[in-house]
Coordinates of C-alpha atoms in Angstrom, one line a residue:
M862 CA -202.1 51.4 -44.2
K863 CA -203.4 48.4 -42.4
M864 CA -202.7 45.0 -44.0
L865 CA -203.7 41.5 -42.9
C866 CA -201.4 38.5 -43.8
I867 CA -202.3 34.8 -43.2
D868 CA -199.8 32.1 -43.3
G869 CA -200.1 28.7 -45.2
G870 CA -200.4 25.5 -43.2
G871 CA -203.1 23.1 -44.6
I872 CA -205.7 22.2 -42.0
R873 CA -203.8 24.2 -39.4
G874 CA -205.6 27.2 -41.1
V875 CA -208.4 26.6 -38.6
F876 CA -206.0 28.2 -36.0
A877 CA -205.9 31.5 -38.0
I878 CA -209.7 31.3 -38.8
S879 CA -210.5 30.9 -35.2
I880 CA -208.4 34.0 -34.3
L881 CA -210.2 36.0 -36.9
K882 CA -213.6 34.7 -35.8
E883 CA -212.8 36.1 -32.3
I884 CA -211.8 39.4 -33.8
E885 CA -215.1 39.7 -35.8
K886 CA -217.0 38.9 -32.7
E887 CA -215.2 41.4 -30.6
V888 CA -215.5 44.4 -33.1
G889 CA -218.7 43.5 -34.7
K890 CA -217.6 44.1 -38.2
P891 CA -216.5 41.9 -41.1
I892 CA -212.7 41.5 -41.2
N893 CA -212.2 43.2 -44.5
Q894 CA -213.6 46.5 -43.2
L895 CA -210.7 46.6 -40.8
F896 CA -207.9 46.3 -43.3
N897 CA -206.9 48.1 -46.5
C898 CA -205.2 45.1 -48.0
I899 CA -205.5 41.3 -47.4
S900 CA -203.1 38.6 -48.3
G901 CA -202.9 34.7 -47.7
T902 CA -200.9 31.9 -49.0
S903 CA -202.0 28.3 -49.5
T904 CA -204.7 27.7 -46.9
G905 CA -204.3 31.3 -46.0
S906 CA -205.5 32.2 -49.6
I907 CA -208.8 30.4 -48.9
I908 CA -209.2 32.6 -45.7
A909 CA -208.1 35.7 -47.4
A910 CA -210.4 35.2 -50.4
S911 CA -213.3 34.5 -48.1
I912 CA -212.5 37.8 -46.2
A913 CA -212.5 39.7 -49.4
L914 CA -216.0 38.4 -50.2
E915 CA -217.1 39.2 -46.6
V916 CA -217.8 35.6 -45.7
E917 CA -218.2 35.2 -42.0
M918 CA -215.2 33.4 -40.3
G919 CA -217.7 31.1 -38.5
K920 CA -218.9 29.9 -41.8
V921 CA -215.3 29.4 -43.1
L922 CA -214.5 27.4 -40.0
D923 CA -217.5 25.1 -40.5
S924 CA -216.5 24.5 -44.1
Y925 CA -213.0 23.5 -43.1
Q926 CA -214.4 21.0 -40.6
K927 CA -216.9 19.6 -43.2
Y928 CA -214.7 19.5 -46.2
G929 CA -211.4 18.6 -44.7
K930 CA -212.3 15.0 -44.3
K931 CA -213.0 14.8 -48.0
I932 CA -210.0 16.7 -49.2
F933 CA -207.4 14.8 -47.2
V934 CA -208.2 11.3 -48.5
Q935 CA -205.2 9.5 -49.8
Q936 CA -205.1 8.3 -53.4
A937 CA -201.4 7.3 -53.2
K938 CA -199.4 5.9 -50.4
V939 CA -196.1 7.5 -50.8
G940 CA -196.6 9.8 -53.8
L941 CA -193.8 8.4 -56.1
F942 CA -196.0 8.1 -59.2
R943 CA -198.9 10.4 -58.5
S944 CA -199.8 13.0 -55.9
V945 CA -200.7 11.8 -52.4
Y946 CA -204.1 13.6 -52.5
S947 CA -206.3 14.4 -55.5
S948 CA -207.3 18.1 -55.9
Q949 CA -210.7 16.8 -56.9
F950 CA -212.6 17.6 -53.7
L951 CA -210.5 20.8 -52.9
R952 CA -211.4 22.1 -56.4
K953 CA -215.1 21.3 -55.8
Y954 CA -215.0 23.0 -52.4
L955 CA -213.5 26.2 -53.8
Q956 CA -215.8 26.2 -56.8
Q957 CA -218.7 26.0 -54.5
E958 CA -217.5 28.7 -52.2
F959 CA -216.3 31.2 -54.7
Q960 CA -218.6 30.4 -57.7
E961 CA -217.7 32.3 -60.9
V962 CA -216.2 35.3 -59.1
S963 CA -213.0 36.4 -61.0
L964 CA -210.2 38.5 -59.7
K965 CA -211.5 41.5 -61.7
D966 CA -214.7 41.3 -59.8
I967 CA -212.9 42.0 -56.5
K968 CA -212.1 45.7 -55.8
H969 CA -210.7 45.2 -52.3
P970 CA -206.9 44.7 -52.5
L971 CA -206.3 41.0 -52.3
L972 CA -202.9 39.3 -52.9
I973 CA -202.4 35.6 -53.4
P974 CA -198.8 34.3 -53.7
A975 CA -198.4 31.3 -56.0
V976 CA -195.6 29.8 -58.2
D977 CA -195.6 29.9 -62.0
L978 CA -194.1 26.4 -62.3
S979 CA -194.0 26.4 -66.1
H980 CA -191.7 29.5 -66.2
G981 CA -190.0 28.9 -62.8
K982 CA -190.9 32.1 -61.0
P983 CA -192.8 33.4 -58.1
F984 CA -196.2 34.8 -59.0
V985 CA -198.8 37.0 -57.2
Y986 CA -202.5 36.9 -58.2
R987 CA -204.0 40.3 -57.6
S988 CA -207.5 41.5 -57.4
N989 CA -208.8 44.5 -59.5
Y990 CA -207.5 47.6 -57.6
G991 CA -205.6 49.3 -60.3
N992 CA -202.3 47.6 -59.7
L993 CA -199.5 48.3 -62.2
E994 CA -198.4 44.7 -62.8
E995 CA -199.5 43.2 -66.1
Q996 CA -201.6 40.1 -65.4
D997 CA -204.8 38.5 -66.6
D998 CA -207.5 39.5 -64.0
N999 CA -210.0 37.2 -65.8
V1000 CA -208.6 34.4 -63.7
L1001 CA -211.3 32.9 -61.5
L1002 CA -210.8 33.4 -57.8
W1003 CA -211.1 29.7 -57.0
D1004 CA -208.4 28.9 -59.7
A1005 CA -206.0 31.4 -58.1
V1006 CA -206.6 29.9 -54.7
L1007 CA -206.3 26.4 -55.9
S1008 CA -202.9 27.3 -57.4
S1009 CA -201.7 28.7 -54.1
C1010 CA -202.9 25.5 -52.3
S1011 CA -201.2 23.0 -54.6
A1012 CA -198.4 21.7 -52.5
P1013 CA -195.9 19.6 -54.4
I1014 CA -196.2 15.8 -54.0
Y1015 CA -199.5 16.2 -52.1
F1016 CA -201.6 17.9 -54.7
E1017 CA -201.0 18.0 -58.5
P1018 CA -200.1 21.4 -60.1
N1019 CA -203.1 23.6 -61.2
N1020 CA -203.4 24.1 -64.9
I1021 CA -204.4 27.7 -65.7
D1022 CA -206.2 27.7 -69.1
N1023 CA -203.5 25.4 -70.6
E1024 CA -201.2 28.4 -70.4
Y1025 CA -199.1 27.5 -67.4
L1026 CA -198.9 25.3 -64.3
S1027 CA -199.3 26.9 -60.9
I1028 CA -198.3 25.5 -57.5
D1029 CA -198.2 26.4 -53.8
G1030 CA -197.1 30.0 -53.0
G1031 CA -195.7 28.7 -49.7
L1032 CA -192.6 27.7 -51.5
W1033 CA -191.4 31.3 -51.4
A1034 CA -193.9 33.3 -49.4
N1035 CA -195.6 31.1 -46.8
N1036 CA -195.9 34.2 -44.7
P1037 CA -197.0 36.9 -47.2
S1038 CA -196.0 39.8 -45.1
L1039 CA -193.1 40.9 -47.4
V1040 CA -195.4 40.6 -50.4
C1041 CA -197.8 43.1 -48.7
M1042 CA -195.1 45.4 -47.6
T1043 CA -193.6 45.5 -51.1
E1044 CA -197.1 46.2 -52.6
A1045 CA -197.7 49.0 -50.1
I1046 CA -194.4 50.7 -51.0
H1047 CA -194.4 50.0 -54.8
H1048 CA -198.1 50.3 -55.8
F1049 CA -199.7 52.4 -53.0
Q1050 CA -196.6 54.7 -52.5
T1051 CA -197.0 54.3 -48.8
P1052 CA -194.1 55.3 -46.6
M1053 CA -192.7 52.4 -44.5
S1054 CA -193.6 54.4 -41.4
E1055 CA -197.3 54.3 -42.3
I1056 CA -197.5 50.5 -43.0
K1057 CA -199.0 48.3 -40.3
I1058 CA -199.2 44.6 -40.7
L1059 CA -201.1 42.0 -38.7
S1060 CA -199.6 38.6 -39.5
I1061 CA -201.4 35.5 -38.3
G1062 CA -199.6 32.1 -38.3
T1063 CA -201.0 28.6 -38.3
G1064 CA -199.0 27.4 -35.2
Q1065 CA -195.3 27.0 -34.6
Q1066 CA -194.4 23.3 -35.0
K1067 CA -191.8 21.4 -33.1
I1068 CA -190.3 19.4 -36.0
D1069 CA -187.9 16.8 -34.6
F1070 CA -184.7 16.2 -36.4
S1071 CA -182.7 14.7 -33.5
I1072 CA -179.1 13.6 -33.7
E1073 CA -179.0 9.8 -34.1
K1074 CA -176.2 7.2 -34.4
K1075 CA -177.6 6.0 -37.7
L1076 CA -176.7 8.0 -40.8
D1077 CA -179.6 7.0 -42.9
W1078 CA -180.6 10.4 -44.2
G1079 CA -182.6 9.2 -47.1
I1080 CA -186.2 9.9 -48.2
N1081 CA -187.7 8.2 -45.2
K1082 CA -185.9 10.6 -42.9
W1083 CA -187.3 13.7 -44.7
L1084 CA -190.6 12.3 -45.6
P1085 CA -191.2 9.5 -43.1
F1086 CA -194.0 7.1 -43.5
T1087 CA -195.8 4.9 -40.9
L1088 CA -196.7 1.2 -41.1
P1089 CA -199.0 -0.4 -42.0
S1090 CA -200.9 2.6 -43.4
M1091 CA -197.8 3.9 -45.3
K1092 CA -199.1 7.4 -44.6
V1093 CA -196.4 10.0 -45.4
T1094 CA -195.6 12.8 -42.9
P1095 CA -194.8 16.0 -44.8
K1096 CA -191.9 16.7 -42.6
L1097 CA -189.6 18.3 -45.2
L1098 CA -192.4 20.5 -46.6
D1099 CA -193.6 21.5 -43.1
L1100 CA -189.9 22.4 -42.2
A1101 CA -189.6 24.5 -45.4
L1102 CA -192.8 26.4 -44.8
H1103 CA -192.0 27.0 -41.1
L1104 CA -188.6 28.4 -42.0
S1105 CA -190.1 30.6 -44.6
S1106 CA -192.7 32.1 -42.3
E1107 CA -190.2 32.7 -39.4
S1108 CA -187.6 34.3 -41.6
V1109 CA -190.1 36.7 -43.1
S1110 CA -191.4 37.5 -39.6
Y1111 CA -187.9 38.3 -38.4
H1112 CA -187.2 40.7 -41.3
C1113 CA -190.6 42.4 -41.0
K1114 CA -190.2 43.0 -37.3
L1115 CA -186.8 44.4 -38.0
L1116 CA -188.2 46.8 -40.7
L1117 CA -191.5 47.7 -39.2
K1118 CA -190.8 47.4 -35.5
D1119 CA -194.0 47.9 -33.5
H1120 CA -196.0 48.3 -36.7
Y1121 CA -195.7 44.6 -37.3
L1122 CA -197.8 42.3 -35.0
R1123 CA -197.2 38.6 -35.4
I1124 CA -199.9 36.3 -33.8
N1125 CA -198.8 32.7 -33.5
E1126 CA -198.5 30.0 -31.0
E1127 CA -196.2 27.2 -30.1
L1128 CA -197.9 23.9 -30.9
G1129 CA -195.7 21.9 -28.6
E1130 CA -195.5 19.1 -31.1
E1131 CA -195.4 18.3 -34.8
I1132 CA -198.8 18.7 -36.4
P1133 CA -198.6 18.0 -40.1
F1134 CA -200.8 20.1 -42.4
D1135 CA -203.0 17.1 -43.2
E1136 CA -203.6 16.0 -39.6
L1137 CA -207.4 16.2 -39.2
E1138 CA -207.3 14.8 -35.7
S1139 CA -205.9 18.1 -34.4
V1140 CA -208.7 20.4 -35.5
E1141 CA -210.4 20.8 -32.1
Y1142 CA -207.1 21.2 -30.4
L1143 CA -206.1 24.0 -32.8
I1144 CA -209.4 25.8 -32.3
D1145 CA -209.1 25.7 -28.5
L1146 CA -205.5 26.9 -28.8
A1147 CA -206.5 29.8 -31.0
K1148 CA -209.1 31.0 -28.4
E1149 CA -206.4 30.9 -25.7
C1150 CA -204.0 32.7 -27.9
Y1151 CA -206.6 35.5 -28.8
I1152 CA -207.3 36.0 -25.1
S1153 CA -203.6 36.4 -24.3
H1154 CA -203.1 38.9 -27.2
K1155 CA -206.5 40.6 -27.2
D1156 CA -205.3 44.0 -26.0
E1157 CA -202.5 44.1 -28.5
I1158 CA -204.8 43.2 -31.4
L1159 CA -207.4 45.7 -30.4
Q1160 CA -204.8 48.5 -30.0
F1161 CA -203.4 47.5 -33.4
L1162 CA -206.9 47.8 -35.0
S1163 CA -207.8 51.1 -33.2

C-alpha cells in the first residue's frame, strides 16, 4: 500500500508542491493515481485535498503565489488580543478552490489531521472510503482544510457548525506519516511489511536558540518581534512543528525501514511559515532536491 504524506509549514508548502510538480511532470500522471492514500497537515492539507481532486500541482503552486500575499496580511501586531492574521482570505481561497465538495464526495482515501479544541483531543477528517470511525462526512472539504490550517495565535479557531472549534493538526501530527501507518494497519488491515510511505517535508529550518549571557527567557525570546514593524516571528511554533515532524520521521524510518522515504532539505536558515519573500528560493531548492533524489523517488513509485 503506497501512501503520500505532506508536512505542514505555511508558505513553505511551495517546497512540497514543487517536488510533487516535478514528479507529475516526470511520470505523466496525476499524483493521486500513484498512491492508495493521501494525507496532509496544515498547508499539507491544502495540497493533499487538491491531489484528491486531481488538481495539477502547477495550478496549486500558482495559487500559493497569488493568494499568499493576501492571506498573510497582519491584522494585529503581536496577537495578544486577536489573531495575528485573519482567516478571511484563507477561507475565501479554500472556498474558491474546493467549492461545495464535502468529505463524503471524495472516495479516494484522504486523511486530514486537526485538533478538536472544544473537547481537547486530536482529530482526523477522513474522506468517504468506508472507514470504521464514526464521524460526520457531511463536513465540507474546505472546512476540514481550514481547521487543519488554523495555527494558534496566527489564525482564529475554525467553528464547525457551532458544534466544536477546530485548529491546526500540526500540534500533534505535523508530519502525518504515523496517522497514515495507523490507518493502513487498523482500517485497511495491511501488514506493516506492505506499507510504503513517501513523506515530503517543507524544509528543515535552522532555528537559533543560542546560549546568551542574558537570562531573559520571556515571550520575546520564544516569539520575537522586530521593530518598528512589530512583526512577530513564530519561532516557538516553528520549533514545535519541526520537532513533531522529525520525531515522526525517526520512528517511521525505524518501523518501516526502506519502505519509508523522506524527502526534505536543509534550509540553512530560519524561514518562518509566513515569510513570503522566500517563495522563489524554496521553489528553486525543491527543484535541486528533486534532481538529487529523483532515482530514489522513481524507484519508490515503480
